[in-house]
Amino acid sequence: MAQIETEQLQLREIYQLSFDIFSKYGCDNNNATALARTVETAERDGSLSHGLFRIPGYIASLKSGKVKGIAQPKVENNMASIVSVDADHGYAPFALKCGLPVLAQAANQTGIAIMKITNTFHFAALWPETEFLAEKGLVGVACTVYKPAVAPAGAGQAFFGTNPLSFAWPRPSKTPVVFDMATSTLAMGDVQIAARDGHELPHGTGLGPDGKPSDDPAEILKGVLLPFGGYKGSAISLMVELLSAGMTGDNFSYEAGEKDNNDGGPPKGGELVIAINPELVAGAGWADHSEGFFQKLEGLEGIRVPGERRHKNRLDLGARNINKELLGKLRDLLEAVYP
Ligand code: NDP
């Protein structure tokens, strides 16, 4: 395996580097702040495939003009339990920042509310949105599509996106339980990182260009990923397509793929976020009841609840080891003459 050289960066340096790059390539203060915060929190929590690693892609789409760095999302809440956010062709983090407080307020009034975000470009992890809701005492569910990268069970060609799904459950006075997962065997960013770093992947992560199962990330990048868990993961990915595109009116993965300019950034799509108030739905005893469940679960040998790894990483306020080659690319972006 190739030796990976790293350089240490403090979290505030990660934020500043990201903010400076986004600002240089046309983001206004609101968009640059939301994006830099997304990158910093991903690096803080160890979500490496959705932190600094994503910046070259974000910048490619700002440069091509596909994504607006000065997007001004419009939030509407005309029906009590439906929040609509038109992201104005900007990246998702600022649209989420504008819409999530309105969604939380709607769920606290009606018990359950959904937010559809349209005209956006999602290139990040989804746990920031579900965790935001859980920290406010709400259950959160979020999903979005991408462009074709995953072969539905039984097929040999890409049709679904990597279609992530996140769920968060609040635990008063504890960190929430949060899962956030691609419905493919791996997120595309992790396959790209494995190819960059020379790691093999578990056999059957995807198919090579010859349609045969492969453990070589470079071959899988030329071929397709598979859904996790065979036809069951495939069904969940199908649900994500319908909730994120059928329910928002924005692109299905195949439509996003047909329209995208393939500049290296994410395709245009929609995101659906659901917020549920457990106090209003299950009643006053909900927290103790679910704590009992978690205590039993956590008492099982070998168990860890999802989200725990990230929450542990978060307690470390020290420097992070950043891939030196990536850092070189980011510093080049900052120093390049633009426009
Ligand atoms: P992982 O397979 O690394 O993790 C999936 C979930 O499982 C996490 O919540 C993780 O919690 C949990 N988990 C992992 N190991 C265990 C374990 N042993 N026991 C219990 N829980 C465990 O994530 P993916 O590779 O599938 O996805 C990575 C990221 O990619 C996600 O954040 C997703 O949102 C993002 N993504 C974004 C896309 C986009 O278009 N914007 C597209 C596809 C993916 P923990 O964090 O604690 O390890």
Tab-separated table of N, CA and C and ligand atoms in Angstrom, residues 45 47 49-50 54 122-128 144-146 161-166 178-190 266-267 302-311, ligand 1:
chain	number	residue	atom	x	y	z
A	45	ASP	N	-15.351	15.502	12.316
A	45	ASP	CA	-15.991	14.230	12.674
A	45	ASP	C	-15.357	13.027	11.978
A	47	SER	N	-15.439	12.513	8.634
A	47	SER	CA	-16.177	12.156	7.405
A	47	SER	C	-15.331	12.631	6.209
A	49	SER	N	-14.527	11.727	3.237
A	49	SER	CA	-14.929	11.766	1.822
A	49	SER	C	-15.835	12.957	1.536
A	50	HIS	N	-16.257	13.693	2.568
A	50	HIS	CA	-17.147	14.833	2.333
A	50	HIS	C	-16.643	16.123	2.966
A	54	ARG	N	-13.753	17.253	-1.089
A	54	ARG	CA	-14.791	17.651	-2.041
A	54	ARG	C	-14.559	19.048	-2.646
A	122	HIS	N	-26.126	18.866	-3.985
A	122	HIS	CA	-25.716	18.302	-2.694
A	122	HIS	C	-24.442	17.502	-2.890
A	123	PHE	N	-23.393	17.914	-2.177
A	123	PHE	CA	-22.090	17.253	-2.355
A	123	PHE	C	-21.515	16.888	-0.991
A	124	ALA	N	-22.397	16.797	0.010
A	124	ALA	CA	-21.918	16.669	1.391
A	124	ALA	C	-22.561	15.461	2.062
A	125	ALA	N	-22.192	15.242	3.318
A	125	ALA	CA	-22.871	14.240	4.137
A	125	ALA	C	-24.249	14.784	4.528
A	126	LEU	N	-25.150	13.879	4.932
A	126	LEU	CA	-26.505	14.305	5.304
A	126	LEU	C	-26.724	14.416	6.810
A	127	TRP	N	-25.757	13.892	7.602
A	127	TRP	CA	-25.976	13.947	9.048
A	127	TRP	C	-26.091	15.375	9.586
A	128	PRO	N	-25.474	16.414	8.975
A	128	PRO	CA	-25.658	17.746	9.570
A	128	PRO	C	-27.138	18.149	9.636
A	144	THR	N	-31.288	12.211	-0.503
A	144	THR	CA	-31.092	12.915	-1.763
A	144	THR	C	-30.572	11.921	-2.808
A	145	VAL	N	-30.685	12.300	-4.072
A	145	VAL	CA	-30.170	11.426	-5.136
A	145	VAL	C	-28.893	12.026	-5.720
A	146	TYR	N	-28.328	11.367	-6.685
A	146	TYR	CA	-27.095	11.857	-7.312
A	146	TYR	C	-27.274	11.694	-8.815
A	161	GLY	N	-28.504	6.679	-8.171
A	161	GLY	CA	-27.348	7.368	-7.603
A	161	GLY	C	-26.848	6.590	-6.390
A	162	THR	N	-25.860	7.131	-5.700
A	162	THR	CA	-25.404	6.476	-4.466
A	162	THR	C	-26.387	6.768	-3.327
A	163	ASN	N	-27.334	7.654	-3.579
A	163	ASN	CA	-28.577	7.859	-2.835
A	163	ASN	C	-28.508	7.713	-1.311
A	164	PRO	N	-27.891	8.683	-0.638
A	164	PRO	CA	-27.748	8.566	0.819
A	164	PRO	C	-29.061	8.784	1.577
A	165	LEU	N	-29.107	8.164	2.737
A	165	LEU	CA	-30.265	8.251	3.630
A	165	LEU	C	-29.733	8.455	5.046
A	166	SER	N	-30.244	9.458	5.720
A	166	SER	CA	-29.812	9.693	7.107
A	166	SER	C	-31.026	9.747	8.027
A	178	VAL	N	-27.480	8.704	15.237
A	178	VAL	CA	-27.588	9.176	13.849
A	178	VAL	C	-26.956	8.159	12.912
A	179	PHE	N	-27.711	7.720	11.932
A	179	PHE	CA	-27.000	7.009	10.862
A	179	PHE	C	-27.111	7.809	9.589
A	180	ASP	N	-26.103	7.672	8.781
A	180	ASP	CA	-26.037	8.410	7.522
A	180	ASP	C	-25.250	7.543	6.562
A	181	MET	N	-25.912	7.031	5.570
A	181	MET	CA	-25.248	6.034	4.722
A	181	MET	C	-25.663	6.148	3.269
A	182	ALA	N	-24.707	5.925	2.401
A	182	ALA	CA	-25.042	5.723	1.002
A	182	ALA	C	-25.837	4.425	0.921
A	183	THR	N	-26.725	4.302	-0.061
A	183	THR	CA	-27.421	3.020	-0.228
A	183	THR	C	-26.650	2.130	-1.204
A	184	SER	N	-25.490	2.610	-1.630
A	184	SER	CA	-24.543	1.759	-2.364
A	184	SER	C	-23.622	1.126	-1.327
A	185	THR	N	-22.860	0.135	-1.770
A	185	THR	CA	-21.926	-0.523	-0.848
A	185	THR	C	-20.985	0.489	-0.218
A	186	LEU	N	-20.595	1.515	-0.962
A	186	LEU	CA	-19.714	2.581	-0.470
A	186	LEU	C	-20.140	3.896	-1.107
A	187	ALA	N	-19.829	5.009	-0.411
A	187	ALA	CA	-20.027	6.317	-1.047
A	187	ALA	C	-18.984	6.463	-2.159
A	188	MET	N	-19.332	7.191	-3.230
A	188	MET	CA	-18.409	7.364	-4.352
A	188	MET	C	-17.090	8.009	-3.901
A	189	GLY	N	-17.198	8.978	-2.967
A	189	GLY	CA	-15.994	9.653	-2.458
A	189	GLY	C	-15.033	8.647	-1.835
A	190	ASP	N	-15.569	7.638	-1.152
A	190	ASP	CA	-14.700	6.639	-0.525
A	190	ASP	C	-14.033	5.751	-1.572
A	266	PRO	N	-21.258	18.131	-8.237
A	266	PRO	CA	-22.486	17.328	-8.141
A	266	PRO	C	-23.533	17.759	-9.170
A	267	PRO	N	-24.469	16.880	-9.507
A	267	PRO	CA	-25.547	17.264	-10.420
A	267	PRO	C	-26.656	18.000	-9.670
A	302	GLY	N	-20.289	-6.099	21.776
A	302	GLY	CA	-19.877	-5.860	20.391
A	302	GLY	C	-20.643	-4.752	19.707
A	303	ILE	N	-21.601	-4.164	20.421
A	303	ILE	CA	-22.455	-3.172	19.767
A	303	ILE	C	-21.845	-1.776	19.854
A	304	ARG	N	-22.089	-0.976	18.831
A	304	ARG	CA	-21.932	0.475	18.974
A	304	ARG	C	-23.050	1.116	18.175
A	305	VAL	N	-23.588	2.196	18.697
A	305	VAL	CA	-24.700	2.795	17.960
A	305	VAL	C	-24.138	3.708	16.875
A	306	PRO	N	-24.842	3.810	15.737
A	306	PRO	CA	-24.343	4.668	14.669
A	306	PRO	C	-24.258	6.128	15.109
A	307	GLY	N	-23.242	6.781	14.618
A	307	GLY	CA	-22.996	8.175	14.992
A	307	GLY	C	-21.926	8.283	16.065
A	308	GLU	N	-21.728	7.175	16.821
A	308	GLU	CA	-20.811	7.202	17.967
A	308	GLU	C	-19.369	7.511	17.550
A	309	ARG	N	-18.951	6.936	16.419
A	309	ARG	CA	-17.571	7.178	15.945
A	309	ARG	C	-17.361	8.672	15.688
A	310	ARG	N	-18.309	9.271	14.985
A	310	ARG	CA	-18.172	10.698	14.673
A	310	ARG	C	-18.218	11.544	15.948
A	311	HIS	N	-19.120	11.181	16.833
A	311	HIS	CA	-19.245	11.993	18.047
A	311	HIS	C	-17.989	11.891	18.907
B	1	NDP	P1	-20.480	4.381	6.276
B	1	NDP	O1	-20.685	3.030	5.705
B	1	NDP	O2	-19.104	4.766	6.672
B	1	NDP	O3	-21.396	4.543	7.570
B	1	NDP	C1	-22.789	4.406	7.472
B	1	NDP	C2	-23.423	4.545	8.824
B	1	NDP	O4	-23.186	3.361	9.573
B	1	NDP	C3	-22.862	5.685	9.666
B	1	NDP	O5	-23.892	6.339	10.301
B	1	NDP	C4	-21.921	4.996	10.636
B	1	NDP	O6	-21.823	5.666	11.879
B	1	NDP	C5	-22.610	3.666	10.826
B	1	NDP	N1	-21.683	2.596	11.166
B	1	NDP	C6	-20.520	2.287	10.547
B	1	NDP	N2	-19.948	1.224	11.143
B	1	NDP	C7	-20.779	0.860	12.157
B	1	NDP	C8	-20.740	-0.165	13.145
B	1	NDP	N3	-19.742	-1.041	13.209
B	1	NDP	N4	-21.753	-0.238	14.026
B	1	NDP	C9	-22.788	0.664	13.981
B	1	NDP	N5	-22.871	1.644	13.080
B	1	NDP	C10	-21.879	1.743	12.181
B	1	NDP	O7	-21.081	5.515	5.330
B	1	NDP	P2	-21.224	5.526	3.735
B	1	NDP	O8	-19.903	5.213	3.154
B	1	NDP	O9	-22.376	4.709	3.308
B	1	NDP	O10	-21.585	7.066	3.465
B	1	NDP	C11	-20.628	8.074	3.782
B	1	NDP	C12	-21.204	9.443	3.600
B	1	NDP	O11	-21.412	9.746	2.229
B	1	NDP	C13	-22.554	9.716	4.260
B	1	NDP	O12	-22.342	10.801	5.137
B	1	NDP	C14	-23.481	10.115	3.127
B	1	NDP	O13	-24.412	11.148	3.453
B	1	NDP	C15	-22.496	10.637	2.117
B	1	NDP	N6	-23.040	10.602	0.752
B	1	NDP	C16	-23.453	11.769	0.178
B	1	NDP	C17	-23.955	11.772	-1.103
B	1	NDP	C18	-24.463	13.026	-1.741
B	1	NDP	O14	-24.892	12.973	-2.869
B	1	NDP	N7	-24.460	14.157	-1.071
B	1	NDP	C19	-24.031	10.541	-1.897
B	1	NDP	C20	-23.633	9.376	-1.170
B	1	NDP	C21	-23.133	9.416	0.098
B	1	NDP	P3	-20.474	6.479	12.280
B	1	NDP	O15	-20.528	7.766	11.521
B	1	NDP	O16	-20.549	6.610	13.752
B	1	NDP	O17	-19.309	5.624	11.839
